[in-house]
Short mmCIF file of C-alpha atoms in Angstrom, two decimals:
data_model
loop_
_atom_site.label_atom_id
_atom_site.label_comp_id
_atom_site.label_asym_id
_atom_site.label_seq_id
_atom_site.Cartn_x
_atom_site.Cartn_y
_atom_site.Cartn_z
CA MET A 1 0.00 0.00 0.00
CA GLN A 2 1.13 3.54 -0.75
CA GLY A 3 -0.18 6.98 0.12
CA ARG A 4 -2.27 8.19 3.00
CA PHE A 5 -4.97 6.18 4.73
CA TYR A 6 -6.90 6.15 8.01
CA GLY A 7 -6.11 3.23 10.27
CA LYS A 8 -5.36 1.88 13.72
CA PHE A 9 -2.26 0.30 15.22
CA GLN A 10 -1.45 -1.28 18.58
CA GLY A 11 1.98 -2.14 19.88
CA SER A 12 4.86 -1.57 22.26
CA ILE A 13 6.74 1.77 22.33
CA VAL A 14 10.37 1.63 21.16
CA ALA A 15 12.86 4.52 20.93
CA ASP A 16 16.56 4.81 20.06
CA GLN A 17 16.90 7.77 22.42
CA GLN A 18 14.78 8.63 25.42
CA LEU A 19 13.87 11.68 27.47
CA THR A 20 13.51 12.16 31.22
CA THR A 21 10.28 13.55 32.66
CA PRO A 22 10.67 16.75 34.72
CA TYR A 23 8.73 15.80 37.86
CA SER A 24 8.81 12.01 38.27
CA VAL A 25 12.27 11.74 36.62
CA ARG A 26 11.23 8.68 34.59
CA PRO A 27 12.33 7.58 31.12
CA ALA A 28 9.91 8.73 28.41
CA VAL A 29 9.48 9.16 24.66
CA ALA A 30 6.95 11.99 25.07
CA TRP A 31 5.84 13.98 28.09
CA SER A 32 3.70 16.97 29.00
CA ALA A 33 3.75 18.80 32.33
CA HIS A 34 2.41 21.96 33.91
CA LEU A 35 2.41 23.78 37.24
CA GLU A 36 -0.55 25.79 38.55
CA ARG A 37 -0.51 28.32 41.37
CA GLY A 38 -3.65 28.74 43.46
CA THR A 39 -4.66 32.08 44.93
CA GLU A 40 -7.52 32.57 47.35
CA VAL A 41 -10.05 35.07 45.99
CA PRO A 42 -12.77 36.40 48.37
CA ASP A 43 -16.39 35.91 47.29
CA ASP A 44 -19.89 35.75 48.82
CA ASP A 45 -19.28 32.23 50.22
CA GLY A 46 -15.93 33.09 51.82
CA SER A 47 -13.22 32.45 49.24
CA THR A 48 -12.55 30.51 46.04
CA THR A 49 -9.21 29.25 44.74
CA LYS A 50 -8.27 30.82 41.41
CA TRP A 51 -5.75 28.68 39.46
CA GLU A 52 -3.13 30.18 37.15
CA THR A 53 -0.69 28.13 35.03
CA VAL A 54 2.80 29.44 35.82
CA TRP A 55 4.78 26.84 33.83
CA SER A 56 3.88 24.47 31.02
CA GLN A 57 6.06 22.39 28.71
CA SER A 58 6.08 19.25 26.57
CA ALA A 59 8.73 17.29 24.69
CA SER A 60 9.06 14.25 22.47
CA THR A 61 11.75 12.24 20.72
CA PRO A 62 11.22 10.09 17.60
CA PHE A 63 9.75 6.73 18.58
CA ARG A 64 7.78 3.88 17.05
CA LEU A 65 5.11 1.35 17.88
CA LYS A 66 6.12 -2.24 17.20
CA GLY A 67 3.30 -4.72 16.85
CA ALA A 68 2.17 -6.57 13.74
CA GLY A 69 4.32 -4.00 11.91
CA GLU A 70 6.08 -0.75 12.77
CA LEU A 71 4.62 2.76 12.92
CA TRP A 72 6.79 5.85 13.43
CA PHE A 73 5.96 9.00 15.38
CA ASP A 74 8.25 11.93 14.54
CA GLU A 75 8.52 15.31 12.80
CA ARG A 76 7.78 13.77 9.38
CA GLY A 77 4.10 13.44 10.24
CA GLY A 78 3.57 15.86 13.10
CA MET A 79 2.51 14.52 16.47
CA PRO A 80 -1.08 13.38 16.89
CA GLN A 81 -2.95 14.18 20.08
CA LEU A 82 -1.16 12.40 22.95
CA ASP A 83 -3.37 10.88 25.63
CA ALA A 84 -0.67 9.65 28.00
CA PRO A 85 -1.07 8.14 31.47
CA SER A 86 -0.47 10.28 34.55
CA THR A 87 3.01 9.91 36.05
CA PHE A 88 2.82 12.77 38.58
CA ASP A 89 -0.11 14.62 40.14
CA GLN A 90 0.67 16.40 43.37
CA ASN A 91 -0.59 19.33 45.42
CA ILE A 92 2.43 21.12 46.88
CA HIS A 93 2.25 23.24 50.03
CA ASP A 94 5.85 22.88 51.20
CA ILE A 95 7.79 26.12 50.70
CA THR A 96 11.10 24.20 50.42
CA ASN A 97 9.93 22.04 47.49
CA PRO A 98 12.30 22.79 44.55
CA ILE A 99 9.48 22.44 42.00
CA ILE A 100 7.73 25.57 43.25
CA MET A 101 10.67 27.69 44.48
CA PRO A 102 10.99 29.81 41.28
CA TYR A 103 7.26 30.59 41.38
CA LEU A 104 6.75 31.63 44.99
CA PRO A 105 5.07 35.05 45.11
CA GLY A 106 7.42 36.47 47.77
CA ARG A 107 10.67 35.24 49.21
CA GLY A 108 10.89 37.69 52.09
CA PHE A 109 9.61 37.25 55.64
CA LEU A 110 5.92 37.51 54.66
CA GLY A 111 6.46 35.08 51.78
CA ARG A 112 7.87 32.50 54.20
CA LEU A 113 4.86 32.88 56.49
CA SER A 114 2.24 32.28 53.79
CA LYS A 115 1.46 28.68 52.88
CA PRO A 116 1.99 28.09 49.15
CA ASN A 117 -0.68 26.34 47.09
CA PHE A 118 0.53 24.67 43.88
CA HIS A 119 -0.62 21.77 41.73
CA ALA A 120 1.94 19.92 39.56
CA VAL A 121 0.77 17.53 36.82
CA GLU A 122 2.73 15.31 34.44
CA THR A 123 1.77 12.70 31.84
CA SER A 124 4.15 10.60 29.75
CA PHE A 125 4.64 7.62 27.48
CA ALA A 126 7.46 5.30 28.58
CA PRO A 127 9.58 3.03 26.39
CA GLY A 128 8.25 -0.53 26.53
CA SER A 129 4.69 0.47 27.39
CA GLN A 130 1.70 -0.57 25.29
CA ALA A 131 -0.13 2.09 23.29
CA PHE A 132 -2.93 2.34 20.73
CA PHE A 133 -3.05 4.73 17.76
CA ILE A 134 -6.02 5.61 15.59
CA GLY A 135 -5.75 8.18 12.83
CA PRO A 136 -4.17 9.00 9.47
CA VAL A 137 -1.03 7.09 8.41
CA GLU A 138 1.23 7.77 5.45
CA ALA A 139 4.14 6.01 3.73
CA VAL A 140 7.25 8.24 3.92
CA ASN A 141 10.49 6.94 2.36
CA GLY A 142 9.46 3.34 2.97
CA PHE A 143 8.36 3.90 6.59
CA TRP A 144 4.80 4.07 7.91
CA VAL A 145 4.46 7.38 9.76
CA ALA A 146 1.56 8.52 11.97
CA ARG A 147 0.09 11.86 10.96
CA ALA A 148 -1.59 14.55 13.01
CA GLY A 149 -5.30 14.85 12.26
CA GLN A 150 -6.52 17.58 9.91
CA ASP A 151 -9.90 19.31 10.05
CA LYS A 152 -12.32 16.83 11.67
CA GLU A 153 -9.99 13.80 11.58
CA TYR A 154 -9.61 11.93 14.86
CA SER A 155 -5.92 11.29 15.52
CA VAL A 156 -4.70 10.09 18.92
CA LEU A 157 -1.99 7.98 20.52
CA THR A 158 -3.38 6.70 23.81
CA TRP A 159 -2.60 4.31 26.61
CA LYS A 160 -6.26 3.24 26.61
CA SER A 161 -7.49 0.14 24.80
CA GLU A 162 -9.34 0.20 21.48
CA GLN A 163 -12.60 -0.57 23.29
CA GLN A 164 -12.14 2.43 25.61
CA VAL A 165 -11.39 4.72 22.65
CA ARG A 166 -14.48 3.47 20.79
CA SER A 167 -16.60 4.06 23.90
CA ARG A 168 -15.28 7.63 24.28
CA MET A 169 -15.87 8.41 20.59
CA SER A 170 -19.39 6.96 20.85
CA ARG A 171 -20.18 9.13 23.92
CA ALA A 172 -18.83 12.25 22.16
CA GLY A 173 -20.97 11.46 19.10
CA THR A 174 -24.08 11.04 21.27
CA ILE A 175 -23.46 14.38 23.03
CA TRP A 176 -23.10 16.21 19.68
CA TRP A 177 -26.27 14.55 18.38
CA VAL A 178 -28.28 15.65 21.46
CA LEU A 179 -26.89 19.22 21.25
CA SER A 180 -27.76 19.40 17.54
CA LEU A 181 -31.29 18.19 18.28
CA LEU A 182 -31.71 20.80 21.04
CA ALA A 183 -30.42 23.57 18.73
CA PHE A 184 -32.85 22.46 16.02
CA ALA A 185 -35.77 22.43 18.50
CA ALA A 186 -34.82 25.89 19.76
CA GLY A 187 -34.71 27.19 16.18
CA VAL A 188 -38.18 25.76 15.40
CA LEU A 189 -39.54 27.26 18.63
CA ALA A 190 -38.06 30.67 17.78
CA ILE A 191 -39.72 30.56 14.33
CA ILE A 192 -43.12 29.61 15.84
CA VAL A 193 -42.86 32.40 18.44
CA SER A 194 -41.92 34.98 15.78
CA PHE A 195 -45.13 34.23 13.80
CA ASN A 196 -47.34 34.77 16.89
#
C-alpha cells in the first residue's frame, strides 16, 4: 500500500533515544507537564481558589510502535494528540519544594509565612509500554508514519485500549447529536414564536 490512509495500530513503544520527565524523573518518549498556582479570591461564600498556570512544557523524541508491523511518530508526520497516562499529580504546600521555588510570590519574611498552594501535573509515554493509535497514516520513504489529524480527523496515541477509545468516541458522538437536536428544536420554537 502507498499513500495516506486512516487506520489503527497497537503495539509496544520503542525509541533509540529517550527523554527524562521533569517531575517524576522517569524515562519517556513523550511527556507533558504543567504547574498551577492557586490564589484565594474572596467571594460571597468566603473564598474561592483561582488557578493560574505558571509553567507548562512538553517534549518528544522520535519513537515507534512495534506490533504486527512498525509505525513511526516523529517530525515527518507531526505529532497526533497524545493521551498519555499520569506519572505525577501532586498538590504542593511545602515552601522548600524545589518544583515551586521559582514561582513563589514572595521570598521575604511575609512570603515564608504564607502557605503556598501549587498543583503539579505530568503525563508521559514510557519506552516498553503498550499504546494504541487511531488516525491517518502515510508512507514516507518506505516507513509508515503517523500523521496529526486535519480538520475533523480523529488522531490520537493513547494508553487506553481500542474498546475504551471506541466508547469515548461513541459518547462524544451522542453528546453532539443531542446538542444538535436541542439547537434544532430551539430554532423551530423561535420561528413559531416569531409568527405569533
